[in-house]
XYZ file of C-alpha atoms in Angstrom:
138
model
C 8.860 22.149 -14.179
C 6.915 24.506 -11.895
C 3.702 22.581 -12.612
C 5.378 19.290 -11.662
C 6.709 20.835 -8.435
C 3.233 22.149 -7.591
C 1.757 18.654 -8.149
C 4.390 17.088 -5.894
C 3.724 19.660 -3.174
C -0.030 19.050 -3.460
C 0.408 15.295 -3.097
C 2.835 15.772 -0.211
C 0.311 18.052 1.546
C -2.511 15.520 1.191
C -0.391 12.709 2.590
C 1.053 14.857 5.343
C -2.525 15.340 6.502
C -3.383 11.642 6.211
C -0.016 10.279 7.437
C 1.588 13.119 9.470
C 4.277 10.978 11.099
C 5.819 10.125 7.730
C 6.072 13.485 5.994
C 9.861 13.276 5.681
C 10.081 9.782 4.213
C 11.383 9.688 0.657
C 12.519 6.848 -1.572
C 14.949 6.701 -4.468
C 13.696 7.253 -7.986
C 13.408 4.207 -10.238
C 11.381 4.337 -13.449
C 7.778 5.323 -14.194
C 7.285 2.159 -16.254
C 7.996 0.059 -13.165
C 4.910 -0.435 -11.016
C 5.381 -0.745 -7.267
C 2.462 -2.447 -5.540
C 1.708 -1.643 -1.915
C -0.428 -4.190 -0.077
C -1.953 -2.503 2.943
C -1.585 1.066 1.656
C -4.389 2.610 3.696
C -2.508 2.010 6.945
C 0.235 4.171 8.403
C 3.223 2.138 7.207
C 1.953 1.309 3.734
C 0.589 4.819 3.412
C 4.010 6.312 4.065
C 5.486 4.166 1.276
C 2.802 5.413 -1.123
C 3.310 9.022 -0.005
C 7.039 8.816 -0.677
C 6.533 7.199 -4.085
C 3.911 9.793 -5.039
C 6.075 12.686 -3.915
C 8.831 11.520 -6.262
C 6.454 11.770 -9.220
C 8.257 8.878 -10.893
C 5.997 5.910 -10.235
C 2.727 4.505 -11.443
C 1.546 3.102 -8.123
C -0.876 0.261 -7.472
C -2.249 -0.313 -4.008
C -4.115 -3.315 -2.692
C -6.659 -2.733 0.034
C -9.584 -4.430 1.720
C -11.409 -1.109 2.030
C -11.767 0.362 -1.457
C -14.530 2.730 -0.325
C -12.569 4.209 2.584
C -11.693 7.904 2.620
C -8.005 7.044 2.283
C -8.652 4.868 -0.782
C -10.604 7.708 -2.353
C -7.740 10.151 -1.731
C -5.339 7.670 -3.325
C -7.539 7.393 -6.423
C -7.814 11.171 -6.702
C -4.016 11.290 -6.796
C -3.725 8.858 -9.690
C -3.063 5.696 -7.713
C -4.598 2.474 -9.032
C -6.581 1.002 -6.124
C -7.604 -2.666 -6.225
C -9.219 -5.031 -3.730
C -7.847 -8.332 -2.465
C -8.252 -10.654 0.497
C -4.978 -11.271 2.355
C -6.227 -14.789 3.152
C -6.895 -15.624 -0.513
C -3.670 -16.342 -2.396
C -5.283 -16.105 -5.844
C -6.737 -12.648 -5.197
C -3.258 -11.441 -4.196
C -1.642 -13.086 -7.238
C -4.111 -11.350 -9.544
C -3.582 -7.914 -8.005
C 0.221 -8.272 -8.037
C 0.622 -9.158 -11.719
C 3.128 -6.938 -13.522
C 4.570 -5.471 -10.334
C 8.206 -4.452 -10.249
C 8.310 -4.387 -6.445
C 5.796 -5.263 -3.740
C 5.588 -3.819 -0.226
C 3.347 -5.820 2.077
C 1.627 -5.454 5.423
C -0.167 -8.384 7.000
C -3.525 -7.830 8.661
C -3.486 -9.937 11.789
C -4.468 -7.370 14.432
C -8.228 -7.653 13.941
C -8.055 -11.334 14.826
C -6.730 -10.595 18.340
C -10.297 -9.756 19.360
C -11.868 -12.965 18.069
C -9.084 -15.587 18.066
C -6.416 -17.027 20.304
C -2.811 -15.849 20.075
C -1.866 -19.147 18.423
C -4.581 -18.741 15.783
C -3.528 -15.144 15.197
C 0.088 -16.215 14.662
C -1.072 -18.880 12.216
C -3.211 -16.339 10.360
C -0.319 -13.908 9.962
C 1.948 -16.713 8.745
C -0.671 -17.715 6.162
C -1.014 -14.135 4.973
C 2.761 -13.775 4.679
C 3.006 -16.996 2.663
C 0.141 -15.878 0.399
C 1.848 -12.553 -0.214
C 5.178 -14.240 -0.893
C 3.569 -16.537 -3.442
C 1.827 -13.564 -5.042
C 5.184 -11.837 -5.445
C 6.848 -14.880 -6.988
């Protein structure tokens, strides 16, 4: 029991450093055989979901990212999280990475397009990503 508590505190400390605004977020315990998938886990919101799930010690977590070589992705892997790559704009890549998921938390990635596209195009892009993620979860 003490070893498990130490592991939880270690994970909580790592994520408090990476996601300091979300150190008090916790989620209810489900079942280790159920795999939650977090799409967009290297960001602040998705990262807080992963941190809470890790701190419970009761989940096998899968995260979907565009940046598998980022420092945050590496920290996730070191903490036992399965990290996979997908393109939010490619429905089939999201379907593949979501297979076997019990629950899916998603974040769209529209903000980068504000620099290169019109507001209308950005809205269309986010809608497409949301539809792709919905289909992946179905």
